[in-house]
Amino acid sequence: MNLLRLTSRRVYSTHAPKISNGFIGAIGNTPLIRLNRLSEEVGSDILGKAEWMNPGGSVKDRAALYLINDAEERGLLKPGGTIVEGTAGNTGIGLALMCRTKGYNCIFYMPETMSQEKVDILRLLGAEVYLGPVVSYEDPEHIAHQAKRHAESLDNAIFTEQFHNLANRRAHFETTGPEIYAQTDGEVDGFVCAAGTGGTLAGIAQYLKQMKGDNVKVFVGDPTGSALHSYFTSGKTSLESSDVATVAEGIGQKFVTDNVAASEDLIDGAFSISDEESIKMVYRLLDEEGIYVGLSSALNVVAATKLAKQLGKGKKVVTILCDSAHKYQSKLFSRQWLESKDLLTAIPKHLQKYAIL
Ligand code: PMP
């Protein structure tokens, strides 16, 4: 009885901000989660920034907000206007949700290999979605160029250009970087993540290097075949590297975006990570940490363990958990899909029980 009364009177203490100002006010301030089993294994703290907890479900809400604010501030986006962008899906989801609250229209071009879940989400949010071929950036049919041409053909429309628009990097310089620094009390020894546009990598690198100089090491984790690994490890000359082999969505480029180029001097090195390593980590994170994330997050965690091993024990290494696995579950947990990509055997036998679709 007493106990019950005590329990019911207990005041739960929280550091959560009180009331968010609409969708936009709920972006950012995501938890930094210690991945306990992995941290014990490598002898350093492996810390994942839980970006799937943003209201649009990914790290790209931050960039979407800054892209829209920048366009509004520069007078490029007027009431009733249309936003056009090339996206793997997540920037589109963030933009589409903001368009709903602000009364804009949105049109997205996506690579045709992206998950059906993301296409469905965007369409049900009221976006017009066009699927384009997976071709090199030089090809005029690349989704970014198609999006640009579409914007130019409409009145009161803008192409937000996330690859090259530095408002993308600024989102992470002004929010994600400072959050990581504050959440670790400034004791962050390493940061690593993959790059799509490179906004996340570049903005966080810029902030952490400004605060800690060489006392923090910043690496890029690159899927096999993507250009950035060779760009950062062999004197920036091997951009002609082969096909990007990854099935991870939203990362892996064959060209250097302006966002990456703007911070290239701040990157200390790169790891090349295979889809096999990443898919295995998707399943391990689910099984051991109760963390249900997509392939890019898993790749980031693999990269974080490699960086931790390189830095030596007792360090704090931070990475990004970009989005949840929900948007990819028809692929990542389908035995048929895994077999079609030769990835089923990369998953340890005892973890294959999760592949139920
Ligand atoms: N992971 C996922 C799932 C993404 O959609 C993206 C963005 N395309 C990234 C990682 C990479 O983020 P950025 O564009 O900031 O490099």
Short mmCIF file of C-alpha atoms and ligand atoms in Angstrom, two decimals:
data_model
loop_
_atom_site.label_atom_id
_atom_site.label_comp_id
_atom_site.label_asym_id
_atom_site.label_seq_id
_atom_site.Cartn_x
_atom_site.Cartn_y
_atom_site.Cartn_z
CA MET A 1 0.00 0.00 0.00
CA ASN A 2 2.72 2.43 1.10
CA LEU A 3 4.85 1.26 -1.69
CA LEU A 4 2.05 1.86 -4.16
CA ARG A 5 1.51 5.34 -2.83
CA LEU A 6 5.20 6.07 -2.96
CA THR A 7 5.44 4.75 -6.50
CA SER A 8 2.51 6.79 -7.72
CA ARG A 9 3.93 9.97 -6.16
CA ARG A 10 7.43 9.49 -7.51
CA VAL A 11 8.36 12.31 -9.82
CA TYR A 12 10.06 11.06 -12.96
CA SER A 13 12.97 13.34 -13.69
CA THR A 14 13.57 14.20 -17.30
CA HIS A 15 15.80 16.46 -19.33
CA ALA A 16 13.45 16.47 -22.30
CA PRO A 17 12.53 19.89 -23.62
CA LYS A 18 9.02 20.75 -22.47
CA ILE A 19 6.87 21.31 -25.55
CA SER A 20 8.18 21.20 -29.11
CA ASN A 21 7.05 23.89 -31.48
CA GLY A 22 5.40 21.66 -34.09
CA PHE A 23 7.23 19.13 -36.20
CA ILE A 24 10.23 21.38 -36.68
CA GLY A 25 10.75 21.90 -32.95
CA ALA A 26 11.08 18.15 -32.49
CA ILE A 27 14.07 17.79 -34.81
CA GLY A 28 17.43 17.06 -33.19
CA ASN A 29 18.49 16.52 -29.57
CA THR A 30 18.56 12.79 -30.19
CA PRO A 31 19.98 10.36 -27.61
CA LEU A 32 23.59 9.18 -27.77
CA ILE A 33 23.44 5.45 -27.06
CA ARG A 34 26.34 3.37 -25.75
CA LEU A 35 26.35 0.10 -27.64
CA ASN A 36 27.13 -1.98 -24.60
CA ARG A 37 28.12 -5.38 -25.99
CA LEU A 38 30.28 -3.91 -28.74
CA SER A 39 31.89 -1.46 -26.33
CA GLU A 40 32.86 -4.32 -23.98
CA GLU A 41 34.21 -6.27 -26.94
CA VAL A 42 36.50 -3.52 -28.24
CA GLY A 43 37.37 -1.94 -24.87
CA SER A 44 36.20 1.54 -25.87
CA ASP A 45 32.84 3.28 -25.79
CA ILE A 46 31.07 2.89 -29.12
CA LEU A 47 28.37 5.55 -29.09
CA GLY A 48 25.57 5.76 -31.64
CA LYS A 49 23.57 8.95 -32.20
CA ALA A 50 19.99 7.75 -32.50
CA GLU A 51 18.95 9.77 -35.53
CA TRP A 52 16.05 7.47 -36.33
CA MET A 53 14.32 9.26 -33.42
CA ASN A 54 13.93 12.44 -35.43
CA PRO A 55 10.26 13.03 -36.28
CA GLY A 56 10.73 12.13 -39.95
CA GLY A 57 12.71 9.05 -38.89
CA SER A 58 16.22 9.93 -40.05
CA VAL A 59 19.31 12.11 -39.78
CA LYS A 60 18.12 13.93 -42.90
CA ASP A 61 15.38 15.86 -41.09
CA ARG A 62 18.15 18.21 -39.96
CA ALA A 63 19.37 18.88 -43.49
CA ALA A 64 15.81 19.21 -44.82
CA LEU A 65 15.06 21.90 -42.26
CA TYR A 66 18.17 23.87 -43.15
CA LEU A 67 17.57 23.54 -46.90
CA ILE A 68 14.06 24.97 -46.52
CA ASN A 69 15.11 27.72 -44.10
CA ASP A 70 17.97 28.71 -46.40
CA ALA A 71 15.67 28.91 -49.44
CA GLU A 72 13.14 30.97 -47.50
CA GLU A 73 15.79 33.32 -46.10
CA ARG A 74 17.27 33.89 -49.54
CA GLY A 75 13.80 34.67 -50.90
CA LEU A 76 13.93 31.72 -53.30
CA LEU A 77 10.93 29.92 -51.85
CA LYS A 78 7.66 31.82 -51.81
CA PRO A 79 4.24 30.86 -50.40
CA GLY A 80 2.64 28.03 -52.36
CA GLY A 81 6.00 27.18 -53.95
CA THR A 82 7.36 23.80 -54.96
CA ILE A 83 10.48 22.04 -53.73
CA VAL A 84 12.23 19.65 -56.12
CA GLU A 85 15.07 17.40 -54.97
CA GLY A 86 16.97 14.26 -55.87
CA THR A 87 16.90 11.95 -52.86
CA ALA A 88 17.48 8.40 -51.72
CA GLY A 89 14.28 9.00 -49.75
CA ASN A 90 15.16 10.32 -46.32
CA THR A 91 15.76 13.95 -47.27
CA GLY A 92 12.53 13.67 -49.23
CA ILE A 93 10.61 12.42 -46.20
CA GLY A 94 11.90 15.31 -44.06
CA LEU A 95 11.14 17.83 -46.79
CA ALA A 96 7.69 16.37 -47.50
CA LEU A 97 6.66 16.55 -43.84
CA MET A 98 7.85 20.15 -43.63
CA CYS A 99 6.05 20.95 -46.87
CA ARG A 100 2.83 19.73 -45.27
CA THR A 101 3.24 22.10 -42.33
CA LYS A 102 4.32 25.04 -44.52
CA GLY A 103 1.95 24.61 -47.47
CA TYR A 104 4.56 23.88 -50.16
CA ASN A 105 4.38 21.21 -52.87
CA CYS A 106 7.17 18.71 -53.36
CA ILE A 107 8.55 16.63 -56.21
CA PHE A 108 11.28 14.02 -55.76
CA TYR A 109 13.53 12.03 -58.05
CA MET A 110 14.81 8.79 -56.53
CA PRO A 111 17.14 6.05 -57.79
CA GLU A 112 14.92 3.18 -58.95
CA THR A 113 16.69 0.71 -56.64
CA MET A 114 15.43 2.34 -53.43
CA SER A 115 13.08 0.43 -51.14
CA GLN A 116 9.36 0.37 -51.95
CA GLU A 117 8.68 1.45 -48.36
CA LYS A 118 10.32 4.84 -48.95
CA VAL A 119 8.53 5.42 -52.26
CA ASP A 120 5.22 4.59 -50.55
CA ILE A 121 5.88 6.93 -47.61
CA LEU A 122 6.72 9.83 -49.92
CA ARG A 123 3.64 9.32 -52.09
CA LEU A 124 1.30 9.07 -49.13
CA LEU A 125 2.81 12.30 -47.78
CA GLY A 126 1.59 13.97 -50.95
CA ALA A 127 4.87 14.09 -52.86
CA GLU A 128 5.16 13.49 -56.59
CA VAL A 129 7.83 10.79 -57.00
CA TYR A 130 9.78 9.89 -60.13
CA LEU A 131 12.18 6.96 -60.25
CA GLY A 132 15.38 7.38 -62.24
CA PRO A 133 18.26 5.17 -63.36
CA VAL A 134 21.35 4.54 -61.24
CA VAL A 135 23.96 6.27 -63.39
CA SER A 136 27.10 8.28 -62.78
CA TYR A 137 26.79 11.91 -61.77
CA GLU A 138 28.14 13.04 -65.15
CA ASP A 139 25.16 11.44 -66.90
CA PRO A 140 22.36 13.97 -67.59
CA GLU A 141 19.84 11.32 -66.50
CA HIS A 142 21.24 11.27 -62.94
CA ILE A 143 18.33 11.99 -60.56
CA ALA A 144 19.88 15.27 -59.36
CA HIS A 145 20.03 16.66 -62.90
CA GLN A 146 16.50 15.50 -63.66
CA ALA A 147 15.30 17.24 -60.50
CA LYS A 148 17.11 20.45 -61.47
CA ARG A 149 15.58 20.49 -64.95
CA HIS A 150 12.12 19.83 -63.50
CA ALA A 151 12.45 22.76 -61.06
CA GLU A 152 13.58 25.05 -63.87
CA SER A 153 10.50 24.13 -65.90
CA LEU A 154 8.07 25.27 -63.19
CA ASP A 155 7.07 28.67 -61.81
CA ASN A 156 7.84 29.35 -58.14
CA ALA A 157 9.88 26.16 -57.76
CA ILE A 158 13.35 25.54 -56.38
CA PHE A 159 15.86 22.74 -56.62
CA THR A 160 17.26 22.49 -53.08
CA GLU A 161 20.41 20.71 -54.33
CA GLN A 162 21.41 18.82 -51.21
CA PHE A 163 24.67 17.47 -52.69
CA HIS A 164 26.20 20.89 -53.14
CA ASN A 165 24.13 23.22 -50.97
CA LEU A 166 26.25 24.00 -47.91
CA ALA A 167 23.13 24.65 -45.81
CA ASN A 168 23.20 20.84 -45.55
CA ARG A 169 26.62 20.84 -43.87
CA ARG A 170 25.60 23.80 -41.72
CA ALA A 171 22.72 21.79 -40.23
CA HIS A 172 25.24 19.40 -38.73
CA PHE A 173 27.79 22.07 -37.84
CA GLU A 174 25.14 23.92 -35.85
CA THR A 175 23.18 21.00 -34.36
CA THR A 176 24.55 17.44 -34.58
CA GLY A 177 28.19 18.39 -33.91
CA PRO A 178 27.44 20.53 -30.84
CA GLU A 179 25.07 17.85 -29.50
CA ILE A 180 27.77 15.16 -29.78
CA TYR A 181 30.31 17.43 -28.09
CA ALA A 182 27.93 18.27 -25.24
CA GLN A 183 26.71 14.70 -24.77
CA THR A 184 30.28 13.42 -24.37
CA ASP A 185 31.32 16.41 -22.21
CA GLY A 186 33.82 17.17 -24.93
CA GLU A 187 35.50 13.80 -24.45
CA VAL A 188 35.03 12.45 -27.93
CA ASP A 189 38.18 10.86 -29.34
CA GLY A 190 36.87 9.70 -32.68
CA PHE A 191 34.01 10.24 -35.07
CA VAL A 192 33.23 8.25 -38.18
CA CYS A 193 30.31 7.98 -40.59
CA ALA A 194 29.49 7.21 -44.20
CA ALA A 195 28.62 9.89 -46.74
CA GLY A 196 25.76 10.29 -49.15
CA THR A 197 25.76 14.01 -49.70
CA GLY A 198 28.47 14.21 -47.03
CA GLY A 199 26.57 16.88 -45.11
CA THR A 200 26.57 14.86 -41.88
CA LEU A 201 30.26 13.96 -42.10
CA ALA A 202 31.39 17.44 -43.10
CA GLY A 203 29.34 19.42 -40.60
CA ILE A 204 30.27 17.24 -37.64
CA ALA A 205 33.93 17.16 -38.72
CA GLN A 206 33.95 20.94 -38.96
CA TYR A 207 32.50 21.37 -35.46
CA LEU A 208 34.55 18.72 -33.66
CA LYS A 209 37.81 19.83 -35.27
CA GLN A 210 37.03 23.43 -34.35
CA MET A 211 36.56 22.37 -30.72
CA LYS A 212 39.30 19.75 -30.40
CA GLY A 213 41.73 20.11 -33.29
CA ASP A 214 43.86 17.02 -33.68
CA ASN A 215 42.57 15.58 -30.38
CA VAL A 216 39.65 14.12 -32.27
CA LYS A 217 40.10 11.86 -35.28
CA VAL A 218 37.46 12.06 -37.99
CA PHE A 219 37.16 9.22 -40.49
CA VAL A 220 34.81 8.33 -43.30
CA GLY A 221 33.34 4.84 -43.52
CA ASP A 222 32.83 4.07 -47.18
CA PRO A 223 31.02 1.16 -48.79
CA THR A 224 33.20 -0.96 -51.06
CA GLY A 225 33.74 0.62 -54.46
CA SER A 226 32.61 4.10 -53.47
CA ALA A 227 35.01 6.91 -54.37
CA LEU A 228 35.66 8.52 -51.03
CA HIS A 229 37.88 5.78 -49.63
CA SER A 230 40.40 6.18 -52.42
CA TYR A 231 39.92 9.95 -52.38
CA PHE A 232 40.98 10.16 -48.74
CA THR A 233 43.62 7.43 -48.69
CA SER A 234 45.52 7.67 -51.95
CA GLY A 235 46.08 11.32 -52.61
CA LYS A 236 42.69 12.13 -54.12
CA THR A 237 43.64 10.67 -57.48
CA SER A 238 41.61 7.48 -57.77
CA LEU A 239 38.20 8.89 -58.45
CA GLU A 240 37.76 6.67 -61.44
CA SER A 241 37.23 3.73 -59.04
CA SER A 242 34.93 0.92 -60.03
CA ASP A 243 31.23 0.45 -59.45
CA VAL A 244 29.78 1.08 -56.04
CA ALA A 245 28.90 -2.42 -54.95
CA THR A 246 26.80 -1.49 -51.96
CA VAL A 247 23.15 -2.31 -51.45
CA ALA A 248 23.06 0.21 -48.59
CA GLU A 249 20.71 3.04 -49.51
CA GLY A 250 21.65 6.70 -49.23
CA ILE A 251 25.44 6.29 -49.09
CA GLY A 252 28.31 5.58 -51.45
CA GLN A 253 29.17 8.06 -54.19
CA LYS A 254 31.41 8.07 -57.21
CA PHE A 255 31.93 11.81 -57.05
CA VAL A 256 32.94 14.37 -54.45
CA THR A 257 30.07 16.62 -53.44
CA ASP A 258 30.66 20.26 -52.52
CA ASN A 259 29.67 19.36 -48.96
CA VAL A 260 32.50 16.81 -48.74
CA ALA A 261 34.96 19.04 -50.60
CA ALA A 262 34.29 21.90 -48.18
CA SER A 263 35.64 19.86 -45.27
CA GLU A 264 38.07 17.49 -46.95
CA ASP A 265 41.09 18.82 -45.04
CA LEU A 266 39.41 17.80 -41.78
CA ILE A 267 39.19 14.09 -42.60
CA ASP A 268 41.96 11.96 -41.08
CA GLY A 269 41.31 8.76 -42.98
CA ALA A 270 38.86 6.26 -44.38
CA PHE A 271 37.69 2.68 -43.97
CA SER A 272 36.28 0.62 -46.81
CA ILE A 273 33.47 -1.60 -45.55
CA SER A 274 31.74 -4.41 -47.38
CA ASP A 275 28.03 -5.12 -47.52
CA GLU A 276 28.79 -8.46 -45.83
CA GLU A 277 30.24 -6.71 -42.78
CA SER A 278 27.33 -4.26 -42.70
CA ILE A 279 24.50 -6.81 -42.98
CA LYS A 280 26.08 -8.91 -40.25
CA MET A 281 26.10 -5.83 -38.03
CA VAL A 282 22.41 -5.10 -38.79
CA TYR A 283 21.61 -8.51 -37.29
CA ARG A 284 24.07 -8.22 -34.40
CA LEU A 285 22.73 -4.80 -33.37
CA LEU A 286 19.20 -6.20 -33.38
CA ASP A 287 20.15 -9.32 -31.42
CA GLU A 288 22.68 -7.91 -28.96
CA GLU A 289 21.73 -4.27 -28.48
CA GLY A 290 18.00 -4.23 -29.30
CA ILE A 291 18.76 -1.65 -31.96
CA TYR A 292 16.85 -1.97 -35.23
CA VAL A 293 18.62 0.08 -37.88
CA GLY A 294 19.34 0.06 -41.61
CA LEU A 295 22.51 -0.79 -43.50
CA SER A 296 24.12 2.64 -43.43
CA SER A 297 23.85 2.75 -39.63
CA ALA A 298 25.31 -0.74 -39.42
CA LEU A 299 28.18 0.24 -41.72
CA ASN A 300 28.81 3.22 -39.46
CA VAL A 301 29.01 0.98 -36.41
CA VAL A 302 31.45 -1.38 -38.16
CA ALA A 303 33.55 1.69 -38.99
CA ALA A 304 33.34 2.91 -35.39
CA THR A 305 34.70 -0.42 -34.09
CA LYS A 306 37.57 -0.20 -36.61
CA LEU A 307 38.37 3.35 -35.54
CA ALA A 308 38.21 2.37 -31.87
CA LYS A 309 40.69 -0.46 -32.48
CA GLN A 310 42.99 1.96 -34.28
CA LEU A 311 42.84 4.56 -31.49
CA GLY A 312 43.50 2.06 -28.68
CA LYS A 313 41.44 1.10 -25.64
CA GLY A 314 39.52 3.41 -23.30
CA LYS A 315 38.40 5.90 -25.93
CA LYS A 316 35.02 7.31 -26.94
CA VAL A 317 34.09 6.85 -30.58
CA VAL A 318 30.86 8.31 -31.92
CA THR A 319 28.92 7.41 -35.02
CA ILE A 320 25.50 7.97 -36.54
CA LEU A 321 22.53 5.60 -36.44
CA CYS A 322 20.97 7.20 -39.53
CA ASP A 323 17.56 5.56 -39.68
CA SER A 324 15.62 2.51 -38.59
CA ALA A 325 15.29 -0.77 -40.47
CA HIS A 326 11.53 -0.34 -40.91
CA LYS A 327 12.02 1.33 -44.26
CA TYR A 328 14.09 -1.57 -45.57
CA GLN A 329 12.59 -4.58 -43.86
CA SER A 330 11.13 -6.07 -47.04
CA LYS A 331 14.74 -6.39 -48.18
CA LEU A 332 16.96 -6.80 -45.12
CA PHE A 333 14.80 -9.47 -43.46
CA SER A 334 13.78 -11.34 -46.60
CA ARG A 335 15.73 -14.58 -47.15
CA GLN A 336 14.98 -14.38 -50.85
CA TRP A 337 16.38 -10.86 -51.17
CA LEU A 338 19.42 -11.71 -49.04
CA GLU A 339 20.11 -14.77 -51.20
CA SER A 340 19.70 -12.76 -54.39
CA LYS A 341 22.44 -10.41 -53.16
CA ASP A 342 24.63 -13.26 -51.84
CA LEU A 343 24.32 -11.84 -48.34
CA LEU A 344 22.51 -14.59 -46.42
CA THR A 345 25.71 -16.49 -45.72
CA ALA A 346 27.31 -13.33 -44.28
CA ILE A 347 24.82 -13.54 -41.41
CA PRO A 348 25.92 -15.96 -38.68
CA LYS A 349 23.66 -19.05 -38.54
CA HIS A 350 22.29 -18.27 -35.07
CA LEU A 351 21.13 -14.82 -36.26
CA GLN A 352 19.43 -16.01 -39.43
CA LYS A 353 16.28 -16.70 -37.38
CA TYR A 354 15.46 -12.98 -37.79
CA ALA A 355 15.22 -13.29 -41.57
CA ILE A 356 11.54 -14.20 -41.53
CA LEU A 357 10.13 -12.28 -44.49
N1 PMP B 1 22.12 6.94 -44.34
C1 PMP B 1 20.93 7.05 -44.94
C2 PMP B 1 19.92 5.96 -44.72
C3 PMP B 1 20.65 8.15 -45.76
O1 PMP B 1 19.45 8.24 -46.37
C4 PMP B 1 21.63 9.14 -45.94
C5 PMP B 1 21.35 10.34 -46.82
N2 PMP B 1 21.31 10.06 -48.18
C6 PMP B 1 22.87 8.98 -45.32
C7 PMP B 1 23.07 7.87 -44.51
C8 PMP B 1 24.01 9.95 -45.54
O2 PMP B 1 23.79 11.24 -45.04
P1 PMP B 1 24.49 12.48 -45.75
O3 PMP B 1 23.66 12.81 -46.95
O4 PMP B 1 24.45 13.56 -44.73
O5 PMP B 1 25.86 12.10 -46.14
#
